[in-house]
Every structure is written in C-alpha cells, then in structure tokens.
Amino acid sequence: MTVHQSISDETKPAYNYAYLDEQTKRMIRRALLKAVAVPGYQVPFGSREMPLARGWGTGGIQVTAAIIGPDDTLKVIDQGADDTTNAVSIRRFFERTADARTTEATDEATIIQTRHRIPEAPLKSGQIMVYQVPQPEPLRKLEPHEAETRKMHAWAEYGLMQVKLYENIARFGEVTTTYDYPVMVNGRYVMAPSPIPKFDNPKMQMSPALQLFGAGREKRIYAVPPHTSVRSLDFEDHPFRIQSWEQPCALCGAADSYLDEVVIDDQGGRMFVCSDSHHCETRRAEGHRGAMLADASALHLVEDKP
Amino acid sequence: MYVAVKGGEAAILATHDLVAEARRGDESVPELAVAQIREQMGLACARVMNEGSLYDPDLAALALKQAQGDAIEAAFLMRAYRTTLPRFGSSEPLDTAKMAIRRRVSATYKDLPGGQVLGPTYDYTHRLFDFALMDETAPAESQARPAAQSLDAFMPRVPDILGAEGLMEEEAPPEGDPRPFDLTREPVTFPADRDVRLQAMARGDEGFMLGLGYSVQRGFGNSHPFVGEVRVGEVAVEYVPEELGFAVDLGDLTLTECQMVNQFAGSKEVLPQFTRGYGLSFGHSERKAMSMSLVDRALKAREFGETATYPAQQDEFVLYHSDNVEAAGFVEHLKLPHYVDFQGELELIRRIRKEREQRLADQQDEALPEAAE
C-alpha cells in the first residue's frame, strides 16, 4: 500500500493525500466495486465526517477522494456550471488536498464530479461521472421507513412507484416529477438518478462512461457501469418526456441544451441561458451568437474569455 | 452511617459557590468580558436572543457568560428577565424589502435584481482547523475589502417576483389586520393560527426545529423546497406614539429572513402554484430561519387540505414540544425529590407481589391432595 503523506511543516498536523486516510479509501473502493457489480443497488458504506457540511456533496467528495490519483484531471460542476460557489469550493478542496489538476473542459476531464447535471457534451469511455446524491432512496417519499424500502427493493416490488406516477397522470395529465425522475437500471433496480433534471436521464442510458453515486449523509453508494440500460419509468400510453423551451439559449443560441431562467429586472424581464457554462462558452468561442449576447456583455453578465 | 439529609439550605448555598468556581475556571486564565462574547460569539448571542425572545445583544452575552455557554440556560435567563419588562406598545410592521443587506442568496434564480450577496458565511469554508486562532498574541487579519460596487438599496424579495407572475400562493394579512396573538401573555389553543405558530417557532429550540425541518425533507413530510431567498441585514423599527401620531425610529434590528418556495399544491378550483414557508429570526441565524420556514409550510397542511400524517405537520406536537425552556424544565424536574410518590408505588408493588405469592401458595395447597389421589 502506498501512503501519500503530505507533510508540509512539523508544527501543523498533516492531512493525507486526497484528505481521507488509506483505510477509508479502501473501504469506499470496496463499496464501489460491489456497486458496480450490482448496478443500481444501494451499498451501505461507512461515510465519514468531511470538512464540508453533510448534504453539500460529501458523498461525491468521498467517492472522488477514493478514486482520484496524480494522473487524473478533475472537473467539478454544480447546476451544470463550473463557476458556481459550491463547485468552486469543492474544486479548491481537491486542488489543495490532492494536488489535483483541474479543468472546466468536459472532454479533458477524467473525473467529473457533479451536482444536478450531466454535461451537454457526450461522455467518453474512460471518463467517470461522480454524482453527489442527497436522497439515494427513490422510494423514500412513498415510504419513509428504511427497513421497508430495503424489502421493497429486495422483492423488486415497485408497484407503489408506478401507482404514484399513474396518480400524477390522473390528477395533472402528466407525471409531475421534473428532477430525480426514477429510473430502472439493468432491468432490476429502481434507482434515484440524483436530482438531475429528467432532461438528463436519457444521457445515462448505455453511457460509455462509468457513473458512480455517493450519498454521504445517507451513507449509500451505488453505480451504473458503462453500457448499462437506464430506463426512465413510464407507461406505454404516457411515454417519458423531457423538458423543452420555446426559445434557444440567449447567449449561444443552443436549441438542444438545458436552460436556466435569469431574472434581469423587476419588471418581469427574463433571459434563458445554458446551465452548462462550459458548453455555452465553447459554442460562443465557435462563433455561435444568441439573441441577447450583446446586451449581456454590456451588463457584464458574461465575461468573454480569451 | 447514613443520616437522612436535612439542612438543604447550606448545601444549596455551597452549590452556588461551586457554580461560581466552575464558571470562572482556572484563575490564571483571564476573565471573559461580556463585550468579548457579544463581539466574538455573535452567532451564539443570536441564538440566545431568539430562544429568549428578547433582542438585546449585551444581555445575551451576559446570559451566555453566566450560563457557561449553555444556550438553553442562557435563553432561560433572558426569558426570566423579559417577563419583568413593561410593554408599552407594538411597533409598525417591519419592511424587510428595505433591509440593509449583509447577505442575500437565492437558490431558485441564478441571477436576479440586486444579485446574489454571499456576505459572511461559513458555507464555502473547508472545515479545517485554523490553528492560527490559538495564538492570541498575533494580530488576526480581519479586514475585509470593501466591494467595488455598492448594493441596491431596495431588493425585491424573490417570492414577490414569483407572485407578480401569479405563481405564488398569495399572502394577505387576516381581515382587519388584527394585532398578533401574544403567546407569552395568553394561553395557546388548538388548532393554532399562523401568527401563533410563527411566534412559537421563532422562540423554539433551534435543534428541535432543525430536526423537524430535516424530517419533512427526508421522508416524514414529503417536502423538498427551494430556498426562494435567505436574507440577513439591518431593519429599522418604527413606533407611532399615541401622543405624537407619527412614526419615530426606535433603532435597528439585525434579522434573518427565509422564504421557502415549495412545490405546488393545486385542486379543481385552485390552479397549480408554489406555496411558501416563512421564517424570521433575530441576528444572523440562517439555520433557525430555514428550519422554521420548512416547518411553517408543513404546518399549513390544514389550509391546503393535506392530511397531517407526520410530526412536523401537527401544530400541537410542534408548538408544545419546541419550547426548550419548558421542555428542559419538565425533563429536568425528574431530579427533584419524588419520595412521596415513589413510596406509594413501592408499597403497591410489594403488596401485589405478596398477594400473588399468597395466591400461588393457596393454589398449591389445594392441588396437593388431588395429586395424592
């Protein structure tokens, strides 16, 4: 076993490479192996106290810490963006504790830690998506007791979930779940895809990338290995539907990406922009121009990177 | 040899001396000044002001010093003092839209008029010890750089932005805008109205409110709302004295306000809409205001025709058990002598056992001859 001890000076206690001690990382890797072997199954693990609040991505951070090495390049996104506060904070954490090389470019990253989005650019074989999961249990809102939901998974008893979706359709004419939309993995386990918008669910299906999910507060790890089926639950006469917008991105003109609404004044003015900040920047660099790019530059909402 | 305890008075006086000694600790370490606590333990003072229902940072600091940092004991001191104060009137409603913003974040919109203002927050710190703080002789770097741009004087509240589009549950004061119920002067009855609920939660235990708020989010309550907005800052308190007839500025309060945007409720008559949960607390106390707004929404179950299945949806459960001064008193009263009650139980349990033994013995006596037959 190699121990990467980063001893800076003798007066300060030292932290281990990637913060966690080697025993803990080994425990997490074991849980990860089991999770990969049984796609969609929630493996309990001995989640540790991290120097960030539980519920702020400690599960994802622990998974990343367990798999990251000196050769990796890390990308961290929150709500799709590299520049949001939580993403910045987590990226700094790994720069500091794992001397990690970091990037904002999706295709350069070997590990992408995410909260709430899958990048718009297609993932490649060899890349690892690490999801920060707040609620790993897809049945939690239907059954609050853990002891019961474990049994329901064991018996593949997912009728309750189908009934809930059906009741949605009966009441509102469509399934009202917009994020964390339940999926069936490998035809066996119903899985919470973390609170990604259902827009991103199709990107999980047969993805060439390995997808790892860490829920720190709830102490669960689960995974979807590459090239595994991930089907969003639906009905034949009410097929699964993703979100769509009436206008393209106001900055880069993309018509096929997930958009965020930005309030620009208090007279009800709105602007819709890509939530994947790197995707949007790449498109702008390629010369795509949205309808409000000029206005946004004038308002300093967009920093044009060289 | 054991002698029945008499002369409790001397013993009690001795405990006071012991408390004083324990509170002071090692005398070679300098004594804490109340001003130090007020200035350097502001978050603890805010908690004591909330749970003590009295806005006074100096007294909160004194309470913490006297209580060795025990928040509930300190809140108790505040409440016991507060009850002795005369009430001379009610202020005008505070206008939090005119708050001098120190911090203001929204989780619903990426950007919005007035912008996101991070302000002082631990949110993005890594919880690694700053050992430099152990060195009291070195002057600490505590000078924040002023912002390049000044903040907007008026920042619309996020639920009002949604409200302008008609997507948010309307919040109108009750007819005639009556003065809110005062639960420190009148007994609470159930079902409790929203003014009573909000008041009880504002002074409720932070830990208890947090636990309840967490429960609705985690599975015992079916709610995972968005933070429409959390804002912290100073708000002016205005009062209209009868003899003057116009508003006089009494001073500023530091307040934390949270509005949660919850997923819609709708019915045949009501279009789907967002509903809100509200939290307001003294000082910088985001955890408290957020927990309160989660539970506020849960307690609106009745208004929205939802079944109240979980603890956080039941006003009686929440209101009766969130008051930590009352709860601590009743839990801790178990330390008081219960000699008389206990003697009664002791006598009963011995008598029942004796009678049972007697009965068994009688049965055996009757059974014996039969066995011999």
XYZ file of C-alpha atoms in Angstrom:
679
model
C 0.000 0.000 0.000
C 1.378 3.379 -0.951
C 0.863 6.147 1.518
C 0.980 9.625 0.080
C 1.608 11.688 3.150
C 1.787 15.391 2.511
C 3.871 16.736 5.346
C 4.269 20.461 4.932
C 5.941 21.535 8.136
C 6.253 19.975 11.532
C 4.128 22.383 13.522
C 0.929 21.608 11.624
C -0.785 18.221 11.653
C -0.620 16.740 8.149
C -3.549 15.614 6.040
C -3.366 12.512 3.885
C -3.365 12.608 0.066
C -6.958 13.431 -1.011
C -7.833 14.056 2.652
C -9.137 10.568 3.537
C -6.851 8.000 5.123
C -5.901 4.951 3.077
C -8.089 2.534 5.083
C -11.149 4.644 4.446
C -10.377 4.932 0.759
C -10.031 1.170 0.552
C -13.389 0.712 2.294
C -15.011 3.083 -0.205
C -13.376 1.346 -3.176
C -14.752 -1.981 -1.951
C -18.225 -0.483 -1.747
C -17.723 0.921 -5.244
C -16.742 -2.495 -6.627
C -19.862 -4.045 -5.157
C -21.969 -1.193 -6.500
C -20.563 -1.656 -9.999
C -21.169 -5.403 -9.790
C -24.843 -4.910 -8.877
C -25.987 -1.921 -10.966
C -28.448 0.353 -9.198
C -28.195 -1.433 -5.854
C -27.537 0.857 -2.864
C -24.468 -0.343 -0.994
C -24.213 0.927 2.599
C -20.811 2.391 3.446
C -19.106 3.926 6.455
C -19.486 7.534 5.410
C -17.005 9.834 7.144
C -17.235 13.336 8.527
C -15.848 15.626 5.871
C -14.736 19.245 6.203
C -17.867 20.275 4.297
C -21.383 20.049 5.635
C -23.251 16.779 5.180
C -25.694 17.261 2.352
C -23.325 19.557 0.477
C -21.783 16.808 -1.580
C -19.767 14.813 0.936
C -20.805 11.556 -0.746
C -19.451 12.695 -4.094
C -16.348 14.108 -2.438
C -15.657 10.824 -0.657
C -16.068 8.869 -3.895
C -13.803 11.279 -5.751
C -11.233 11.151 -2.947
C -11.246 7.355 -3.095
C -10.643 7.154 -6.845
C -8.557 10.222 -7.662
C -4.847 9.844 -8.376
C -1.981 12.055 -9.524
C -2.753 11.324 -13.202
C -6.367 12.471 -13.036
C -7.909 15.692 -14.273
C -10.922 16.793 -12.298
C -13.903 18.849 -13.381
C -16.477 19.944 -10.799
C -19.861 21.317 -11.740
C -22.854 22.423 -9.738
C -26.125 23.008 -11.572
C -24.106 22.415 -14.723
C -21.789 25.343 -14.132
C -18.102 25.334 -13.261
C -18.252 28.771 -11.693
C -20.984 28.344 -9.080
C -19.976 28.694 -5.432
C -20.205 25.049 -4.415
C -18.304 23.854 -7.489
C -15.556 26.384 -6.841
C -15.341 25.329 -3.213
C -15.083 21.594 -3.998
C -12.586 22.165 -6.810
C -10.406 24.174 -4.417
C -10.672 21.380 -1.886
C -9.137 18.849 -4.284
C -6.559 21.279 -5.592
C -5.471 21.715 -2.006
C -5.655 18.167 -0.671
C -4.906 16.033 -3.756
C -2.780 18.417 -5.811
C -5.345 17.665 -8.490
C -5.134 19.061 -11.977
C -8.493 20.650 -12.650
C -10.264 21.671 -15.810
C -13.513 23.175 -16.999
C -13.389 21.292 -20.313
C -15.665 18.264 -20.270
C -13.588 16.295 -22.776
C -10.311 16.858 -20.874
C -11.638 15.567 -17.556
C -11.071 12.014 -16.361
C -13.318 12.528 -13.347
C -16.338 14.813 -13.393
C -17.967 15.458 -10.043
C -21.420 16.860 -10.409
C -24.375 18.164 -8.556
C -27.552 18.247 -10.624
C -26.358 17.989 -14.219
C -24.754 15.714 -16.772
C -22.669 17.812 -19.178
C -24.219 18.508 -22.576
C -21.121 17.245 -24.426
C -21.281 13.449 -24.837
C -19.152 11.485 -22.366
C -16.419 9.132 -23.491
C -15.212 5.731 -22.481
C -12.736 6.029 -19.613
C -14.411 9.046 -18.047
C -16.019 8.725 -14.620
C -19.062 10.701 -13.552
C -19.309 11.136 -9.790
C -22.724 12.283 -8.587
C -23.379 13.986 -5.261
C -26.599 12.398 -4.087
C -28.820 13.922 -1.418
C -31.568 11.242 -1.464
C -30.405 7.868 -2.745
C -33.677 6.143 -1.934
C -36.154 6.562 -4.812
C -38.954 5.158 -2.660
C -38.348 7.470 0.313
C -41.183 9.828 -0.482
C -43.573 6.918 -0.758
C -42.337 5.025 2.284
C -40.407 6.892 4.990
C -39.081 3.789 6.749
C -35.739 2.440 5.566
C -36.483 -1.085 6.775
C -39.488 -1.213 4.421
C -37.814 0.266 1.347
C -34.966 -2.257 1.631
C -37.519 -5.067 1.496
C -39.300 -3.497 -1.454
C -36.031 -3.404 -3.405
C -35.191 -6.974 -2.440
C -38.537 -8.183 -3.791
C -38.396 -5.795 -6.774
C -41.760 -4.573 -5.535
C -42.093 -1.303 -7.400
C -45.868 -1.188 -7.783
C -46.092 1.767 -5.383
C -43.890 3.840 -7.682
C -45.960 3.010 -10.756
C -49.133 3.891 -8.823
C -47.645 7.247 -7.854
C -46.783 8.038 -11.482
C -50.272 6.921 -12.509
C -51.898 9.160 -9.873
C -49.863 12.093 -11.192
C -51.208 11.482 -14.688
C -54.743 11.058 -13.395
C -54.593 14.365 -11.465
C -52.466 16.602 -13.664
C -52.429 14.888 -17.032
C -48.735 14.165 -16.816
C -46.030 12.906 -14.490
C -45.107 15.904 -12.345
C -41.650 14.701 -11.337
C -39.232 17.117 -13.024
C -35.948 16.091 -11.450
C -34.697 12.963 -9.692
C -37.036 11.106 -12.059
C -36.871 7.394 -11.155
C -35.096 5.028 -13.500
C -34.912 1.252 -13.860
C -31.304 0.111 -14.057
C -30.345 -3.049 -15.905
C -33.954 -4.232 -15.653
C -33.644 -4.893 -11.935
C -33.338 -1.958 -9.517
C -35.283 1.284 -9.448
C -32.711 3.991 -8.814
C -32.738 7.685 -7.946
C -30.568 9.361 -10.595
C -29.704 12.119 -8.066
C -31.571 15.380 -8.590
C -30.543 15.810 -12.209
C -33.370 17.207 -14.328
C -35.192 14.457 -16.199
C -33.808 16.191 -19.297
C -30.511 14.425 -18.483
C -31.962 10.966 -17.834
C -31.548 9.787 -21.462
C -27.818 10.578 -21.234
C -27.422 7.796 -18.664
C -28.762 5.118 -20.987
C -25.902 2.938 -22.338
C -23.392 5.651 -21.456
C -19.767 4.751 -22.280
C -18.701 6.432 -19.012
C -18.722 4.840 -15.566
C -21.272 6.517 -13.287
C -20.727 6.492 -9.523
C -23.181 7.869 -6.976
C -22.228 8.840 -3.429
C -24.722 9.820 -0.713
C -22.674 10.888 2.315
C -25.410 11.823 4.763
C -27.452 8.732 3.919
C -24.336 6.512 3.790
C -25.051 4.811 0.455
C -23.033 4.242 -2.696
C -24.420 2.958 -5.996
C -23.290 2.785 -9.578
C -24.146 2.334 -13.232
C -21.346 0.572 -15.133
C -20.636 1.624 -18.730
C -23.027 0.394 -21.433
C -25.840 -0.425 -19.000
C -29.514 0.160 -19.646
C -31.092 3.000 -17.682
C -34.787 3.364 -18.496
C -36.954 6.177 -17.128
C -40.183 4.739 -15.716
C -43.265 5.480 -17.813
C -46.376 3.981 -19.412
C -46.949 2.886 -22.992
C -49.678 5.478 -23.482
C -47.800 8.141 -21.456
C -44.217 7.833 -22.626
C -41.393 9.580 -20.755
C -40.972 13.215 -21.813
C -38.151 15.668 -21.182
C -38.296 19.422 -20.633
C -38.266 21.764 -23.612
C -38.104 25.544 -24.090
C -39.757 27.835 -26.558
C -36.555 29.750 -27.217
C -32.884 28.869 -27.652
C -30.097 29.969 -25.288
C -29.909 33.775 -25.283
C -26.106 33.726 -25.260
C -25.051 30.901 -27.595
C -28.238 30.055 -29.458
C -28.206 26.361 -28.496
C -31.647 24.873 -29.013
C -30.907 21.470 -27.523
C -29.454 22.253 -24.090
C -30.964 22.660 -20.624
C -31.710 26.320 -19.910
C -31.701 28.382 -16.705
C -34.013 31.318 -16.258
C -32.259 34.542 -15.266
C -34.329 37.431 -13.918
C -32.866 40.598 -15.368
C -35.065 43.329 -13.917
C -38.046 43.700 -11.626
C -40.467 44.330 -14.479
C -40.680 40.632 -15.271
C -37.736 40.604 -17.707
C -36.292 37.134 -18.248
C -33.417 35.616 -20.133
C -32.822 31.922 -20.776
C -29.230 30.665 -20.826
C -27.458 27.291 -20.904
C -26.968 25.845 -17.430
C -23.839 24.050 -18.695
C -21.460 27.013 -18.603
C -18.625 25.218 -20.405
C -20.913 24.085 -23.236
C -22.165 27.646 -23.670
C -18.650 29.137 -23.660
C -17.425 26.539 -26.153
C -20.267 27.354 -28.510
C -19.660 31.104 -28.202
C -15.972 30.544 -28.898
C -17.032 28.662 -32.031
C -18.917 31.745 -33.150
C -22.490 30.866 -32.174
C -24.272 34.004 -31.056
C -27.534 34.151 -29.116
C -30.071 36.955 -29.358
C -29.055 38.683 -26.110
C -25.294 38.115 -26.100
C -24.522 41.750 -26.855
C -26.822 43.018 -24.074
C -25.382 40.506 -21.630
C -21.825 41.603 -22.413
C -22.823 45.218 -21.866
C -24.313 44.300 -18.469
C -21.160 42.333 -17.579
C -23.254 39.182 -17.160
C -20.834 37.429 -19.487
C -17.113 37.521 -19.149
C -15.671 36.912 -22.567
C -12.747 34.584 -22.043
C -9.792 34.900 -24.391
C -23.700 5.593 58.689
C -26.412 7.202 56.633
C -28.324 10.049 58.158
C -31.417 11.454 56.473
C -30.466 14.661 54.617
C -31.511 17.778 56.498
C -30.461 21.368 56.247
C -30.688 21.697 52.479
C -30.090 25.418 52.660
C -26.407 25.158 53.447
C -25.978 22.590 50.691
C -27.729 24.837 48.180
C -25.525 27.787 49.081
C -22.492 25.582 48.616
C -23.643 24.625 45.093
C -23.760 28.324 44.226
C -20.143 28.680 45.263
C -19.224 25.640 43.228
C -21.018 27.005 40.176
C -19.179 30.302 40.523
C -15.898 28.465 40.726
C -16.672 26.204 37.779
C -17.856 29.156 35.742
C -14.672 31.058 36.368
C -12.409 28.089 35.674
C -8.664 28.412 36.100
C -7.984 31.869 37.515
C -4.632 32.086 35.788
C -6.620 32.452 32.534
C -8.020 35.979 32.084
C -11.733 36.542 32.696
C -14.006 36.850 29.630
C -15.575 40.246 29.151
C -19.252 40.431 28.191
C -18.267 42.680 25.294
C -15.912 39.980 24.045
C -18.745 37.462 23.943
C -21.048 39.959 22.255
C -18.454 40.788 19.608
C -16.765 37.436 19.077
C -19.580 34.955 19.703
C -22.290 36.767 17.793
C -23.958 33.623 16.472
C -24.334 32.207 19.988
C -25.800 35.538 21.131
C -28.274 35.437 18.236
C -29.451 32.007 19.263
C -29.960 33.108 22.862
C -31.901 36.194 21.723
C -34.199 34.032 19.593
C -34.911 31.403 22.164
C -35.048 34.006 24.908
C -37.455 36.119 22.764
C -35.629 39.322 23.580
C -33.466 41.409 21.281
C -30.558 42.590 23.405
C -27.047 41.515 22.363
C -25.497 42.735 25.636
C -27.864 40.758 27.812
C -27.498 37.716 25.552
C -23.731 37.905 26.021
C -24.129 38.257 29.758
C -26.523 35.301 29.795
C -24.013 33.176 27.917
C -21.227 34.153 30.285
C -23.311 33.425 33.340
C -24.539 30.105 31.898
C -21.049 28.902 30.911
C -22.152 28.916 27.292
C -25.205 26.705 27.824
C -27.642 28.102 25.249
C -30.837 26.865 26.908
C -29.817 28.095 30.345
C -28.933 31.448 28.775
C -32.306 31.632 26.981
C -33.956 30.902 30.301
C -32.174 33.872 31.897
C -33.343 36.089 29.036
C -36.954 34.973 29.320
C -36.988 35.342 33.085
C -35.743 38.909 32.678
C -38.045 39.705 29.760
C -41.132 38.818 31.735
C -40.384 41.649 34.175
C -40.379 44.328 31.463
C -43.427 46.531 30.956
C -44.931 46.540 27.475
C -45.570 49.981 26.069
C -46.847 49.108 22.622
C -46.334 47.404 19.257
C -44.089 48.678 16.511
C -45.130 49.232 12.936
C -44.661 46.096 10.779
C -41.030 45.782 9.703
C -40.305 46.139 5.997
C -37.649 43.583 5.129
C -37.582 44.683 1.475
C -35.847 47.818 2.781
C -33.288 45.808 4.726
C -29.675 46.993 4.696
C -28.469 43.745 3.131
C -25.475 41.940 4.568
C -26.212 38.629 2.912
C -28.837 37.593 0.408
C -28.898 34.371 -1.567
C -31.498 32.693 -3.714
C -31.376 29.083 -4.829
C -34.165 29.498 -7.356
C -32.659 32.023 -9.742
C -29.091 32.121 -10.934
C -29.183 35.876 -11.104
C -31.826 38.376 -10.130
C -32.218 42.082 -9.445
C -29.862 43.034 -6.624
C -27.769 39.948 -7.281
C -26.547 37.214 -5.008
C -24.740 38.641 -1.977
C -22.706 35.980 -0.224
C -21.765 38.093 2.784
C -20.213 36.485 5.847
C -20.886 32.751 5.611
C -19.220 29.506 6.551
C -20.871 27.860 3.553
C -17.759 27.717 1.418
C -15.155 27.237 4.111
C -13.499 23.868 4.407
C -13.858 22.778 7.981
C -10.156 22.547 8.691
C -8.856 23.973 11.948
C -7.290 27.390 11.731
C -4.547 26.846 14.259
C -3.520 30.467 13.915
C -6.534 31.325 16.088
C -4.841 29.622 19.045
C -2.188 32.275 19.003
C -3.804 35.247 20.717
C -0.759 37.490 20.605
C -0.565 37.643 16.801
C -2.943 40.259 15.396
C -5.570 38.471 13.290
C -6.158 39.546 9.707
C -9.775 40.596 9.785
C -10.027 43.397 7.312
C -12.475 42.607 4.522
C -12.037 44.600 1.336
C -14.914 46.891 0.523
C -16.966 45.910 -2.515
C -16.305 47.714 -5.759
C -20.000 48.463 -6.233
C -22.479 49.418 -3.557
C -25.539 47.225 -3.129
C -29.015 48.213 -4.249
C -30.950 49.998 -1.521
C -34.140 48.136 -2.380
C -34.038 44.441 -3.143
C -37.299 42.801 -4.140
C -37.984 39.579 -2.293
C -37.906 36.541 -4.561
C -41.388 35.260 -3.692
C -42.669 38.697 -4.775
C -41.055 38.134 -8.197
C -42.921 34.829 -8.492
C -46.001 36.466 -7.027
C -46.013 39.107 -9.770
C -46.428 36.264 -12.252
C -49.257 34.800 -10.160
C -47.333 31.585 -9.499
C -47.018 32.054 -5.744
C -49.563 31.459 -3.045
C -50.801 34.885 -2.017
C -50.094 36.049 1.460
C -52.600 38.575 2.700
C -52.947 39.717 6.303
C -56.103 38.413 8.008
C -59.179 40.639 7.760
C -58.796 43.893 9.656
C -55.113 43.055 10.244
C -55.551 42.310 13.954
C -52.669 42.588 16.349
C -50.922 39.187 16.517
C -51.700 36.854 19.372
C -49.107 37.040 22.162
C -48.298 33.587 23.414
C -46.254 34.968 26.284
C -49.408 36.516 27.756
C -52.254 34.275 26.655
C -52.716 30.502 26.631
C -52.478 28.791 23.223
C -55.455 26.804 21.942
C -55.560 24.327 19.068
C -55.832 24.352 16.127
C -53.412 27.279 16.368
C -53.476 30.095 13.833
C -50.421 31.005 11.793
C -49.442 34.038 13.922
C -49.282 31.783 16.967
C -47.342 29.116 15.100
C -44.762 31.505 13.704
C -44.305 33.105 17.097
C -43.822 29.782 18.839
C -41.318 28.640 16.224
C -39.353 31.895 16.369
C -38.623 31.232 20.052
C -38.487 27.452 19.638
C -35.336 25.436 20.125
C -33.024 25.652 17.143
C -32.043 21.996 17.377
C -35.624 20.809 17.629
C -36.774 23.000 14.746
C -33.815 21.773 12.711
C -34.708 18.142 13.389
C -38.342 18.710 12.421
C -37.355 20.654 9.321
C -34.998 17.858 8.355
C -37.715 15.256 8.888
C -40.124 16.824 6.381
C -37.334 16.969 3.855
C -36.073 13.472 4.410
C -39.245 11.420 4.213
C -41.556 12.187 7.127
C -43.290 15.058 5.404
C -42.904 14.910 1.644
C -41.287 18.242 1.059
C -38.081 19.329 -0.557
C -38.498 23.012 -1.246
C -36.241 25.595 -2.838
C -34.747 28.451 -0.893
C -36.536 31.307 -2.595
C -34.364 33.576 -0.563
C -32.378 33.941 2.629
C -31.506 37.478 3.616
C -29.651 38.905 6.599
C -29.316 42.556 7.462
C -30.496 45.504 9.480
C -34.067 46.736 9.549
C -35.378 49.890 11.218
C -38.045 49.554 13.916
C -40.637 52.307 13.821
C -43.106 53.147 16.519
C -46.045 55.525 16.500
C -46.564 57.013 19.966
C -50.219 57.941 20.528
C -49.353 61.445 21.651
C -47.317 62.179 18.526
C -49.286 60.435 15.798
C -46.300 59.867 13.540
C -43.636 57.188 13.369
C -40.445 57.505 15.409
C -37.358 55.400 14.638
C -36.516 53.299 17.695
C -33.359 51.718 16.288
C -32.239 48.835 14.118
C -32.591 45.083 14.475
C -30.375 42.529 12.776
C -32.707 39.951 11.279
C -32.541 36.775 9.224
C -35.464 36.091 6.930
C -36.059 32.963 4.897
C -38.746 32.222 2.365
C -39.010 28.698 1.018
C -40.669 28.001 -2.302
C -42.448 24.691 -2.108
C -43.719 22.552 -4.928
C -47.218 23.342 -5.937
C -50.456 22.300 -4.476
C -53.493 22.526 -6.687
C -57.056 21.332 -6.836
C -60.108 21.546 -9.084
C -60.623 25.151 -8.029
C -57.027 26.294 -7.465
C -54.517 26.321 -10.297
C -51.200 24.638 -9.558
C -48.982 27.108 -7.736
C -45.978 27.367 -5.495
C -46.625 27.621 -1.785
C -44.413 29.257 0.769
C -42.876 28.659 4.132
C -41.658 31.594 6.183
C -39.010 32.031 8.839
C -37.824 35.127 10.671
C -35.266 35.256 13.451
C -33.088 37.698 15.372
C -29.437 38.164 14.494
C -27.587 36.091 11.936
C -29.284 32.725 12.349
C -29.871 31.091 8.985
C -30.232 27.553 10.245
C -33.031 28.659 12.543
C -34.882 30.729 9.953
C -34.611 27.947 7.365
C -35.806 25.222 9.729
C -38.680 27.426 10.786
C -39.786 28.045 7.227
C -39.733 24.319 6.444
C -41.946 23.581 9.425
C -44.168 26.598 8.709
C -45.029 25.118 5.336
C -45.625 21.684 6.867
C -47.993 23.213 9.419
C -50.064 24.763 6.633
C -51.281 21.219 5.855
C -54.776 22.023 7.068
C -55.079 25.168 4.960
C -54.208 23.190 1.828
C -56.427 20.223 2.665
C -53.466 17.893 3.106
C -53.654 15.108 5.666
C -51.432 15.782 8.649
C -49.638 12.460 8.954
C -46.184 13.404 10.157
C -44.999 15.072 13.396
C -43.979 18.322 11.685
C -47.480 18.741 10.225
C -49.177 18.627 13.630
C -49.360 22.039 15.295
C -49.979 20.633 18.734
C -46.913 18.434 18.532
C -44.668 21.159 17.167
C -45.824 24.009 19.387
C -45.880 22.119 22.655
C -42.514 20.451 22.222
C -40.380 23.114 20.557
C -40.182 25.340 23.626
C -36.834 24.330 25.081
C -37.169 26.242 28.334
C -40.420 24.453 29.109
C -39.107 21.126 27.837
C -35.882 21.387 29.818
C -37.840 22.228 32.952
C -40.097 19.234 32.692
C -37.372 16.783 31.749
C -35.055 18.095 34.450
C -37.730 18.205 37.146
C -37.210 14.463 37.361
C -34.195 15.338 39.508
C -36.458 16.763 42.200
C -37.392 14.636 45.175
C -40.202 12.224 44.390
C -40.034 10.468 47.760
C -43.744 10.572 48.408
C -44.954 9.378 45.007
C -42.284 6.748 44.887
C -43.202 5.448 48.336
C -46.738 4.929 47.087
C -45.549 2.889 44.119
C -43.170 0.907 46.288
C -45.921 -0.008 48.695
C -48.206 -1.054 45.830
C -45.675 -3.229 44.018
C -44.750 -5.015 47.265
C -48.414 -5.623 48.103
C -49.210 -7.027 44.628
C -46.221 -9.364 44.787
C -47.153 -10.533 48.273
C -50.751 -11.203 47.332
C -49.659 -13.085 44.226
C -47.331 -15.291 46.266
C -50.131 -15.895 48.727
C -52.486 -16.854 45.894
C -49.991 -19.289 44.363
C -49.339 -20.879 47.728
C -53.101 -21.324 48.295
C -53.489 -22.929 44.877
C -50.664 -25.332 45.605
C -52.216 -26.302 48.914
C -55.457 -27.116 47.105
C -53.640 -29.038 44.370
C -51.665 -31.292 46.692
C -54.419 -33.662 47.843
C -55.513 -34.181 44.230
C -52.002 -35.219 43.265
C -52.075 -37.752 46.051
C -55.209 -39.407 44.777
